XYZ file of C-alpha atoms in Angstrom:
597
model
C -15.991 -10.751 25.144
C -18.856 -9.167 27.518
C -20.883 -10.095 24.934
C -20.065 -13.884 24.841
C -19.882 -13.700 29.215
C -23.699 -12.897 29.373
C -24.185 -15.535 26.902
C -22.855 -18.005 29.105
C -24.504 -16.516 32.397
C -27.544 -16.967 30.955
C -27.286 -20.145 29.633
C -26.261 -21.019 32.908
C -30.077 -20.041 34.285
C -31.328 -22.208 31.855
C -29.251 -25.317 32.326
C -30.752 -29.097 33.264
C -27.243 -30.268 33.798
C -26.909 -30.913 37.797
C -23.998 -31.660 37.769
C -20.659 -32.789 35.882
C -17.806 -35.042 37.003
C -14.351 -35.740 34.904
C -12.258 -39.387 34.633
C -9.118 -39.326 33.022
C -8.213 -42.597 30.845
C -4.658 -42.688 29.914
C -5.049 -46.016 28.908
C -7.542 -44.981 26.396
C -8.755 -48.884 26.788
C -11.623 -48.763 29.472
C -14.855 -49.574 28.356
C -18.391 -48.369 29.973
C -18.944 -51.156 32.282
C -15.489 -50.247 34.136
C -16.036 -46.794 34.086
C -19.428 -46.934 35.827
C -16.729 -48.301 38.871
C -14.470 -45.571 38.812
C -14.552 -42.341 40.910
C -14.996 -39.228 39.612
C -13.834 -35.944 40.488
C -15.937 -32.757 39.948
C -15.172 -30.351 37.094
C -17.297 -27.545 35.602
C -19.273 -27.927 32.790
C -16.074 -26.341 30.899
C -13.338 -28.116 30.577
C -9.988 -27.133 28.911
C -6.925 -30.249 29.216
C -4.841 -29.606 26.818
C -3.009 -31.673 24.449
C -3.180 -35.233 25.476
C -3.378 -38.530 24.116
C -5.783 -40.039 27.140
C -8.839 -40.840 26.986
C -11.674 -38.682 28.975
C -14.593 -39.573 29.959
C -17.592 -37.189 31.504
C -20.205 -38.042 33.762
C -23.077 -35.513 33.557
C -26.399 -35.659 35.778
C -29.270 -34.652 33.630
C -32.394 -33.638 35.018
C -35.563 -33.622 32.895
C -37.198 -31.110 31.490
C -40.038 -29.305 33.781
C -42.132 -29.179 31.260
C -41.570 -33.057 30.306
C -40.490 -31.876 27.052
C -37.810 -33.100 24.856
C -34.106 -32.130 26.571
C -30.958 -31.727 23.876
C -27.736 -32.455 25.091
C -24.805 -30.000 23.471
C -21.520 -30.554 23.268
C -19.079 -28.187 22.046
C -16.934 -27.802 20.043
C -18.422 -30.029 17.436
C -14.739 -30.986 15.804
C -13.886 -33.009 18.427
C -11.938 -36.370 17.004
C -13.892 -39.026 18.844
C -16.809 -37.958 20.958
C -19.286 -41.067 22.324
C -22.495 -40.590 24.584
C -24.121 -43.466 26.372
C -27.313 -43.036 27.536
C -29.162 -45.516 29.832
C -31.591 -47.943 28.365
C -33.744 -48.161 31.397
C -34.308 -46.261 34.383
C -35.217 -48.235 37.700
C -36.277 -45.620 40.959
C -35.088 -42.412 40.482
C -32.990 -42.884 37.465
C -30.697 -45.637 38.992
C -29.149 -47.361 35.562
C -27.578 -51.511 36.490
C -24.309 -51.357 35.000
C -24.161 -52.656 31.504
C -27.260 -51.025 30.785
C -26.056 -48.111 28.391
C -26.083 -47.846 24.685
C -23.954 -45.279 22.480
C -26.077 -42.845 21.149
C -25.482 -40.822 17.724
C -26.170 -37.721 16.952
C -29.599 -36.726 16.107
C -29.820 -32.778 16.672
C -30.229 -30.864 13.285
C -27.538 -28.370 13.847
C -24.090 -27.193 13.403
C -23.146 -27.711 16.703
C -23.010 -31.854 18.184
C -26.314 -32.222 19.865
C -28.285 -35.375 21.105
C -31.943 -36.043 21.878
C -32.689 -37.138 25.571
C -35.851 -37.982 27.522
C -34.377 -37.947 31.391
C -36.459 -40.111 33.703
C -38.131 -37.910 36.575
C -35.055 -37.413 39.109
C -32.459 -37.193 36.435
C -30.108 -40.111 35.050
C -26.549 -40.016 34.563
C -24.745 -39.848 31.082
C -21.686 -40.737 29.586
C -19.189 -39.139 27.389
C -16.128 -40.317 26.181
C -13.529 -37.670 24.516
C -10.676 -38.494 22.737
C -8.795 -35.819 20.332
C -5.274 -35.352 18.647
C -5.540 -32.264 19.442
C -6.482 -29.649 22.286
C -9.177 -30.881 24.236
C -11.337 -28.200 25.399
C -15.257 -29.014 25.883
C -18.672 -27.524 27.068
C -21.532 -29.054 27.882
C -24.929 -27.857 28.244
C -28.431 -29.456 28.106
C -31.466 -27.072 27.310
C -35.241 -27.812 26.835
C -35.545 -28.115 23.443
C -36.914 -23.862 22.408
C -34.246 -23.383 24.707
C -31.287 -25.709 22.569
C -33.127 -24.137 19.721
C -32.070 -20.888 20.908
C -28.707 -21.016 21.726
C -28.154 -22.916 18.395
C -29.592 -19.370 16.745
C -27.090 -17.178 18.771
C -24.528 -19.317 18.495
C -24.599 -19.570 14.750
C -25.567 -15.531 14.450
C -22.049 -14.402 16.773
C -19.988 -17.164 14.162
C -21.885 -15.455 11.393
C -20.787 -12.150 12.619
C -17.350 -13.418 12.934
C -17.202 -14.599 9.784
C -18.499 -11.590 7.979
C -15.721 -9.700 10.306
C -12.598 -11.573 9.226
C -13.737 -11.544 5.347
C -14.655 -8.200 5.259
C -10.538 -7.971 6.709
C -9.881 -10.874 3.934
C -10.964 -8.722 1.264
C -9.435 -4.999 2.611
C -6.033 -6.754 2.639
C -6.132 -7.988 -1.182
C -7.496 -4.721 -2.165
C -4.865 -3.125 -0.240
C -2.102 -5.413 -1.957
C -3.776 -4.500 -5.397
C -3.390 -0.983 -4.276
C -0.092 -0.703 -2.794
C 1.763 -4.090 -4.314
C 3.524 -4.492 -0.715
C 3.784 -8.400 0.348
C 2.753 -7.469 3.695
C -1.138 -6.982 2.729
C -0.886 -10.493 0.689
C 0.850 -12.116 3.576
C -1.979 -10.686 5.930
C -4.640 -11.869 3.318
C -2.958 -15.602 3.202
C -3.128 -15.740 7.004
C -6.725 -14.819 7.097
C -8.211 -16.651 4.501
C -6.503 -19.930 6.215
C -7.695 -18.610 9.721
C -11.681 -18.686 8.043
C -11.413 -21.555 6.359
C -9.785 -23.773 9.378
C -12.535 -22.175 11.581
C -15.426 -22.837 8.862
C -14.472 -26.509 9.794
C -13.805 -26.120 13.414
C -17.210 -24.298 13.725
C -18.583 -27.593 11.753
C -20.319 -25.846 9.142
C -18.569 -28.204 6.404
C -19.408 -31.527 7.818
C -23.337 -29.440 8.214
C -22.927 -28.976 4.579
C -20.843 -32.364 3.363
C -21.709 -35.070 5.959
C -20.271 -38.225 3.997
C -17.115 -36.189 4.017
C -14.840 -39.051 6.143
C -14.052 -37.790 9.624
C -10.319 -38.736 9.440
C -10.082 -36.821 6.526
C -11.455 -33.885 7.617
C -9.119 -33.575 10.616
C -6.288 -34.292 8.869
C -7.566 -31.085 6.767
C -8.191 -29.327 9.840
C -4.699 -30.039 11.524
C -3.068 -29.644 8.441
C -4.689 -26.250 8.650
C -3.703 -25.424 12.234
C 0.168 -25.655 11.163
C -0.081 -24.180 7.982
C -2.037 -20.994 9.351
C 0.534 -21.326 13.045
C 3.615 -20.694 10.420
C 2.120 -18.192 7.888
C 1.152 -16.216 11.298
C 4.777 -16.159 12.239
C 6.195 -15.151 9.062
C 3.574 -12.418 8.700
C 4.773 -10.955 11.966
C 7.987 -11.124 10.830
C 7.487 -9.435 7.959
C 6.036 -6.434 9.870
C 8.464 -6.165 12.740
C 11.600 -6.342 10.131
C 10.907 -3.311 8.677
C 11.955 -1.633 12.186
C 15.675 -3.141 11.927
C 15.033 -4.863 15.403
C 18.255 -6.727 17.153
C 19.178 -9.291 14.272
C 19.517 -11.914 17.388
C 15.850 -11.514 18.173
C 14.573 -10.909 14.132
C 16.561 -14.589 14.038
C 13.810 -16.322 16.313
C 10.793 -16.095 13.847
C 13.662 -18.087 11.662
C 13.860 -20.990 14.064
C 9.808 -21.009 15.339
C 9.317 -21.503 11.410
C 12.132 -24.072 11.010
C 10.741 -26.129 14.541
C 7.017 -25.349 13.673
C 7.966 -27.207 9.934
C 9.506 -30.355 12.205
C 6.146 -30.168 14.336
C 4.496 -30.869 10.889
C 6.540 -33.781 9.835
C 6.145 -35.468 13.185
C 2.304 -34.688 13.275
C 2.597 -36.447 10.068
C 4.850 -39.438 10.414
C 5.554 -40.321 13.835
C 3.188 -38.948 16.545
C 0.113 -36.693 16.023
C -0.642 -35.205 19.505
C 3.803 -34.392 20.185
C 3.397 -32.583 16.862
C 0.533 -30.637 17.639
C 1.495 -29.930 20.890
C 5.007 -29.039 19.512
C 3.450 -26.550 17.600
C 1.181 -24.935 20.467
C 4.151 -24.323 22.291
C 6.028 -22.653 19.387
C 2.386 -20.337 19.329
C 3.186 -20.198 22.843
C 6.809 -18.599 22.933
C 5.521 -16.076 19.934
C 3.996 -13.458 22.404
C 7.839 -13.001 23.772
C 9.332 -12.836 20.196
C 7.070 -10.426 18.993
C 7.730 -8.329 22.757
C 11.816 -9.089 22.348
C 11.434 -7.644 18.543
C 9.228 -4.918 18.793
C 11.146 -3.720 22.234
C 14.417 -4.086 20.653
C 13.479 -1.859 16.963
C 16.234 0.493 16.042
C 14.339 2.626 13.571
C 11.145 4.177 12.822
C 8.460 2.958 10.490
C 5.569 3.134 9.337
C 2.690 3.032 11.037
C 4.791 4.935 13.893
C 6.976 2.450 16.204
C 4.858 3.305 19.320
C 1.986 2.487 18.538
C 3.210 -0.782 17.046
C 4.507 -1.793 19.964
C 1.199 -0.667 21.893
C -0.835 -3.107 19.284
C 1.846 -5.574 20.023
C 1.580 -5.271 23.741
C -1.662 -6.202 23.285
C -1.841 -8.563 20.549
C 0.949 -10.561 23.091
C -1.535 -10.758 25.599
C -4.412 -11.844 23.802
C -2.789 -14.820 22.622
C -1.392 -15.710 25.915
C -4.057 -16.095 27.252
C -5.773 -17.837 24.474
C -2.575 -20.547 24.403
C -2.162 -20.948 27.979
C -6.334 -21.984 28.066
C -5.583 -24.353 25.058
C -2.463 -25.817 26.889
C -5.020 -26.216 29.830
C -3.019 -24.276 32.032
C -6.007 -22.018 32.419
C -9.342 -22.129 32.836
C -11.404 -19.782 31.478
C -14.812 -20.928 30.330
C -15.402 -17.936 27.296
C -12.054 -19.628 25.855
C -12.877 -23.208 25.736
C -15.866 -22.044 24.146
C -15.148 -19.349 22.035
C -11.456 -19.004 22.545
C -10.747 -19.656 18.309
C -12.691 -16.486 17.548
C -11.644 -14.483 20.040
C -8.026 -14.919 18.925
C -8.814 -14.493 15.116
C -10.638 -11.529 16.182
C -8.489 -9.825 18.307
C -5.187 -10.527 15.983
C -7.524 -9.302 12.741
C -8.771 -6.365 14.468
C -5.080 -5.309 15.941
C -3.269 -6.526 12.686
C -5.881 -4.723 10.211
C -5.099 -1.323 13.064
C -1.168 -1.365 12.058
C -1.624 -2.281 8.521
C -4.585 0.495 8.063
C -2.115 3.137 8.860
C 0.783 1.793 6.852
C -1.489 1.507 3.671
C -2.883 5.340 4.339
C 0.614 6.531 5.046
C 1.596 4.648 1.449
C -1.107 6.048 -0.310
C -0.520 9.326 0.620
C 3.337 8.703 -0.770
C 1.637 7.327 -3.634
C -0.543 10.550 -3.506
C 2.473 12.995 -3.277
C 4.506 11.083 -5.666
C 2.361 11.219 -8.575
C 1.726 14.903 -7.397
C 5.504 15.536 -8.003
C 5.662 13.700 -11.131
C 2.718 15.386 -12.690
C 4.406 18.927 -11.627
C 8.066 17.709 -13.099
C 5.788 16.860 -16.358
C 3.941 20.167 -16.425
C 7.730 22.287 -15.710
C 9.259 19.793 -18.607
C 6.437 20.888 -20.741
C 6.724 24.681 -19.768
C 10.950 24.052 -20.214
C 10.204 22.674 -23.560
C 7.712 25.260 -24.839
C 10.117 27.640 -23.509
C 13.235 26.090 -25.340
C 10.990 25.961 -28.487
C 10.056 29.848 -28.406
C 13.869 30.614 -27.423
C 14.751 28.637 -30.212
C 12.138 31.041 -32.608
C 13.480 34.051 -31.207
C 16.880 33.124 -32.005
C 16.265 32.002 -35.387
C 14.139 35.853 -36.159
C 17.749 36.911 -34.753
C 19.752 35.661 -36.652
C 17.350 36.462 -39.793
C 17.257 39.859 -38.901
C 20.707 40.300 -38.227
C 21.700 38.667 -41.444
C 19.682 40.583 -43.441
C 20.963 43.748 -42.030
C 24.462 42.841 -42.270
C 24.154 41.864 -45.707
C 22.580 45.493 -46.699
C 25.103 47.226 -44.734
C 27.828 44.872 -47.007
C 26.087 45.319 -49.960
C 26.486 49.247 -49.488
C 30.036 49.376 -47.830
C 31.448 46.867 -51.336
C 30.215 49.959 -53.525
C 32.468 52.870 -54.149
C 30.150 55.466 -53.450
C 27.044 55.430 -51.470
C 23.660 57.262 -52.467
C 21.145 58.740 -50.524
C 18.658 56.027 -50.911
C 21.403 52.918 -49.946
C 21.899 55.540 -46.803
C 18.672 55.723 -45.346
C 18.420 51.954 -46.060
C 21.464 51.222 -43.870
C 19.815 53.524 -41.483
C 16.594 51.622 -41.454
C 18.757 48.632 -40.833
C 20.651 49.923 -37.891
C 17.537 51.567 -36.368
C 15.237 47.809 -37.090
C 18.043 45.905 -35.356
C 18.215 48.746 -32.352
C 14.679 48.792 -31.770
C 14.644 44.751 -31.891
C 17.602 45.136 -29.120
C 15.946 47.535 -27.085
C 12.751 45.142 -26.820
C 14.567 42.261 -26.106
C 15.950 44.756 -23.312
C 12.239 45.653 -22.354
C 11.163 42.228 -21.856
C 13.992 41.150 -20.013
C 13.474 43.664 -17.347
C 9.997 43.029 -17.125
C 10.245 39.294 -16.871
C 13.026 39.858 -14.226
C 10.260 42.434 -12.184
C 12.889 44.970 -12.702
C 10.817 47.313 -14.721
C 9.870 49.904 -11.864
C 6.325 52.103 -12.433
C 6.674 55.623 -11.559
C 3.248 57.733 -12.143
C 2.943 61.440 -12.490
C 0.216 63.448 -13.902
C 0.473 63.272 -18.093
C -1.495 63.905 -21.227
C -2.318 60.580 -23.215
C -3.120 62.532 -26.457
C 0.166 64.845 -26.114
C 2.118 61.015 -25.468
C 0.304 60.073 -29.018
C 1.425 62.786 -30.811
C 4.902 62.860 -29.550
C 4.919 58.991 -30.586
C 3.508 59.626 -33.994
C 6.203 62.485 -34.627
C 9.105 61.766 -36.712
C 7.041 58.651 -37.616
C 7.470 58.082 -41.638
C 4.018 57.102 -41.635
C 2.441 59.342 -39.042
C 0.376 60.646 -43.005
C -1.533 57.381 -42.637
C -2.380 58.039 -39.180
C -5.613 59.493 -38.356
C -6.026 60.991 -34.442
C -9.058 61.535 -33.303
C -11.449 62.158 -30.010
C -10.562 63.668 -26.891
C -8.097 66.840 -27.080
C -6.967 66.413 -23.838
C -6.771 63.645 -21.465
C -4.968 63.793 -18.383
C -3.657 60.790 -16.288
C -2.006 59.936 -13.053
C 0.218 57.216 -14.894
C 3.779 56.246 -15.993
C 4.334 58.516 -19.180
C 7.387 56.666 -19.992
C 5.808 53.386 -20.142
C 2.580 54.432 -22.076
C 4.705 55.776 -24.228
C 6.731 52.593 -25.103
C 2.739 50.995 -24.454
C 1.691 53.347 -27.952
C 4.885 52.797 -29.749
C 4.462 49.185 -30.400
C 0.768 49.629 -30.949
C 1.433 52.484 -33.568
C 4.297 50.581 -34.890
C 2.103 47.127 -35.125
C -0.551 49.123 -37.082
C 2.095 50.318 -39.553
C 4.007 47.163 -40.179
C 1.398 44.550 -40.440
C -1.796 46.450 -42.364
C -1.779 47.174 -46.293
C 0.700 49.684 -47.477
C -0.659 53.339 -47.481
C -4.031 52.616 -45.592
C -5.492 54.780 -43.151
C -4.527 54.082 -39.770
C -6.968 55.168 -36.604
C -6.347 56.139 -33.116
C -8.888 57.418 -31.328
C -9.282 58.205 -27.708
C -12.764 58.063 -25.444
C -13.013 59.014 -21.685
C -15.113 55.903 -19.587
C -14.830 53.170 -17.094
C -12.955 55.993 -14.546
C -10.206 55.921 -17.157
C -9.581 56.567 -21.027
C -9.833 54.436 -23.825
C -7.810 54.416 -26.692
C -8.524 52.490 -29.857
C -6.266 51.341 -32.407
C -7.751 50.442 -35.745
C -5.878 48.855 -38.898
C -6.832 47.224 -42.337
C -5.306 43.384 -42.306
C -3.128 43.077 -45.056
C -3.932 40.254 -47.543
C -2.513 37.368 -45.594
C -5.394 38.108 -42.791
C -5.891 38.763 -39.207
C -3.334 37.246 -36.208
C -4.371 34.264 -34.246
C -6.642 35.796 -31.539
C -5.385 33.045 -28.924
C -1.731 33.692 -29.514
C -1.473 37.536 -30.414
C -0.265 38.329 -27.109
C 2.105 35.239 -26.762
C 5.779 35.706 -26.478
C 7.619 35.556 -29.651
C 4.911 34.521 -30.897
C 4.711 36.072 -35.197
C 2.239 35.320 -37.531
C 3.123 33.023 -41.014
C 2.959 36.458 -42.898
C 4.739 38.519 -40.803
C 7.975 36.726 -41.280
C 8.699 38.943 -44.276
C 8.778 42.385 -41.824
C 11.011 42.790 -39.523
C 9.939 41.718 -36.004
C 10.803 40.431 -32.352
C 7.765 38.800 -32.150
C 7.786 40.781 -28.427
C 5.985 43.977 -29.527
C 2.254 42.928 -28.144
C 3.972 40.831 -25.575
C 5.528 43.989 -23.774
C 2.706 46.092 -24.592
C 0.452 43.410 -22.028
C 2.514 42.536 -19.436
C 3.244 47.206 -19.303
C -0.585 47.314 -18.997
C -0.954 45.184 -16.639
C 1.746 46.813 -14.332
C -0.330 50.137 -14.777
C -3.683 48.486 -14.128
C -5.195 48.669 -17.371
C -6.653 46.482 -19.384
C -5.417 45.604 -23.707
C -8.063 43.291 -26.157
C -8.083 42.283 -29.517
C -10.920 42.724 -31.433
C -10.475 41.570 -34.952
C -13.712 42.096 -37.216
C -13.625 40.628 -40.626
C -11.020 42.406 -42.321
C -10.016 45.187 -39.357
C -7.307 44.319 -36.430
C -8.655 46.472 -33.582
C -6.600 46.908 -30.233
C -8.274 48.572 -27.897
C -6.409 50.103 -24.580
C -7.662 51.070 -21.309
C -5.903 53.111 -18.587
C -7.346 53.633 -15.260
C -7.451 57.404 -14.025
């Protein structure tokens, strides 16, 4: 707006126009020779009247050119419907033209804008200009030398270009954001904005620049067409926007009837009377400032972007277009608008519109955001539930194997008479497989449920070993070898249970009668302790699952197992800060322990 101000104060400096004078015709019939009779009043060279069916005709003072160049007469907007300039034919004393002595001139200026070649006589000569529109009449005139025309044609088309690049740039966010987000709201906003560019692409008179035998009369009936058609989208796109806040269904109800009238305005610009339509319509544009106030003031609920600072947007959205309506009802005069007063509205409801909608299409992404978060965390916890159900499922199958199996040996020996030695210690194996599997399920339990308290003491690692490898029916295999002594401040109990399942590991799953070695190293601030085993002949434990709850190899189905052994032996180190690998090379499973000191 500044911007556009000091455009027009400076052309102002520049200006050969000495003055301009307005004649209204309502009979639309006067020709020149009776309007070279009639008084004039004095307007400025901006004019804004409104919708009107008269006639109007200008009477401009030109002065030439200092410089006794070449002076170009501009008239703006160029989409006017009927716009005729006489110019004298000859010039008698200082410029006085004998009536009848004017021709109609057509334009001749090379530009976008409606512009006319004059050669003033020395004192200045008057000119004529007849305007007739169907729609708002709002005018400026200016004549320049001819650098000078040159130059304001330049800016002129330069600010337009601006705007242009402005509203698509807000053209293509809004189908992006409708791609993004699928609300209507961001195709609604496109709809209105593409109609907005292209109805000012032809008010700006780029298209009859770039397709002059296009036929005026249909190119305003385009252009009007356009000025409904964009009036009504507008109103249901605000609509659409304030609904979401539940406003008073009374108020929400008047978008509903400026639609309903705005679709008579069409029919009448149409079939009965161009200018009541169009000016049917204005008004309509007219009354939206106090919908939009009555609806936003009267919202019962929160949305997004925030309900204040919609109705700060809408405050001023309101009186934007106020003022832009009341200068094209010509109740006001304000030069900038009858000049620029089309892209200062697009701009300022783009600009305030694109605000709001900005903020609801973050806010929606970020749902988007956090919804797929969720979804992709409910995905991962199925997964985890499943692999979960899946091991459970494992564990109780080994169960139920092992529990069969010793139930059917303890049958087998109760259904004979007598029971020997041998049948005895295998029912005692039995019982004492099935106890131990118990007593891990037990142990993993409590240390899954953090219940599994550490309580350290000072204790000998070796003496642990040896107690575990006492009363062991294997402890022959088992070799023991390295430090004599190694004292700890650690949980005895649970190094214990720690070299247990290690020792009983070894035994179980390496060939039958092979050497079995333990050794034990001081380093690292703590003590190492190595456990070293032949693989039997169905090979070494997956490295990336030997650790893995319930997890038992395709071999070791065959032994008797929980398929928790390793599993409790990790998650024990751990708790006492220590550190468990396997190192399998070729044919040797190697566990090697650390405890810190």
């Amino acid at each position: 707006m500044i911007f556009l101000s000091g455009q027009l104060a400076a052309q102002a400096r520049d200006e050969l126009i000495e003055r301009v004078e307005l004649l209204n015709d309502s009979s639309t019939q006067m020709g020149i020779d009776e309007v070279l009779s009639k008084s004039f009043r004095p307007v400025e060279s901006s004019i804004t009247l409104g919708y009107t069916s008269a006639a109007h005709w200008l009477r401009l003072r030109i002065n030439p050119d200092p410089a006794d160049g070449e002076v170009i007469l501009l008239i703006r907007p160029p989409l006017l419907d009927d716009v005729q300039l006489y110019v004298p034919k000859t010039t008698q004393g200082q410029g006085v033209t004998p009536a009848g002595d004017y021709i109609v001139q057509e334009v001749d200026w090379a530009s976008s804008l409606r512009g006319y070649r004059l050669h003033p006589p020395v004192g200045g000569a008057d000119y004529y200009v007849r305007i007739r529109s169907s729609g708002s009449v709002a005018a400026n005139v200016t004549a320049k030398p001819r650098l000078l025309a040159q130059r304001t044609s330049l800016i002129t088309d330069l600010v337009q270009i601006a705007y242009f690049s402005v509203m698509l740039v807000l053209f293509v966010w809004a189908l992006r954001m409708r791609l993004i987000t699928k609300e209507r709201v961001f195709l609604c906003f496109a709809a209105m904005q593409g109609l907005w560019l292209l109805h000012n692409f032809i008010y700006f008179g780029y298209i009859k620049a770039l397709a002059p035998g296009i036929p005026h009369e249909s190119l305003m009936l385009v252009f009007r067409s356009l000025v409904i058609s964009a009036a009504i989208l507008s109103v249901y796109f605000h609509r659409t926007v304030l609904a979401r806040f539940k406003p008073n269904p009374v108020f929400l109800r008047l978008f509903d009837v400026q639609i309903i009238v705005m679709l008579g305005a069409a029919v009448v610009y149409f079939i009965a009377n161009r200018w009541v339509g169009l000016q049917i319509n204005a008004y309509c544009i007219a009354a939206s400032p106090f919908v939009f106030l009555l609806n936003v003031f009267s919202a019962r609920t929160d949305a997004s972007p925030g309900l204040y600072i919609t109705r700060v947007i809408y405050s001023a959205l309101s009186a934007a277009l106020l003022l832009w309506v009341f200068s094209l009802l010509g109740f006001v005069q304000i030069s900038v608008f009858s000049l620029y007063g089309f892209m200062i509205h697009g701009l300022t409801t783009g600009l305030l519109i694109f605000i709001i909608l900005h903020l609801h299409g973050h806010r929606l992404i970020l749902q988007a955001r956090e919804a797929t978060a969720q979804v992709a965390w409910m995905e991962r916890q199925n997964m985890l539930e499943q692999e979960k159900n899946g091991a459970l499922s494992q564990f109780i199958d080994m169960i139920s194997h092992e529990t069969r199996n010793a139930l059917a040996v303890v049958n087998m020996t109760i259904s004979n008479g007598t029971i020997s030695d041998a049948q005895r210690s295998r029912m005692t194996r039995m019982i004492s497989n099935l106890t131990d599997l118990i007593d891990r399920c037990n142990q993993a339990v409590r240390i899954d449920s953090k219940l599994q308290k550490v309580e350290k003491t000072d204790c000998d690692i070796v003496q642990i070993l040896r107690n575990s490898l006492s009363g062991l029916c294997d402890a022959h295999r088992i070799n023991l070898s390295g430090a004599v002594v190694a004292q700890l401040e650690t949980d005895p109990v649970l190094v214990s249970i720690i070299c247990k399942n290690l020792i009983e590991n070894a035994c179980k799953y390496s060939v039958a009668q092979s050497a079995i070695t333990i050794h034990t190293d001081h380093g690292h601030g703590g003590l190492f302790v190595t456990f070293e085993n032949s693989a039997d002949p169905a090979g070494l434990p997956d490295a990336t699952q030997v650790f893995s709850r319930y997890y038992r190899s395709s071999h070791a189905k065959s032994v008797t197992g929980s398929g928790l052994g390793l599993y409790i032996v990790q998650r024990l180190v751990d708790m006492l800060g220590g550190t468990i690998t396997y190192q399998p090379e070729h044919q040797i499973v190697r566990f090697r322990l650390w405890l810190p000191n």
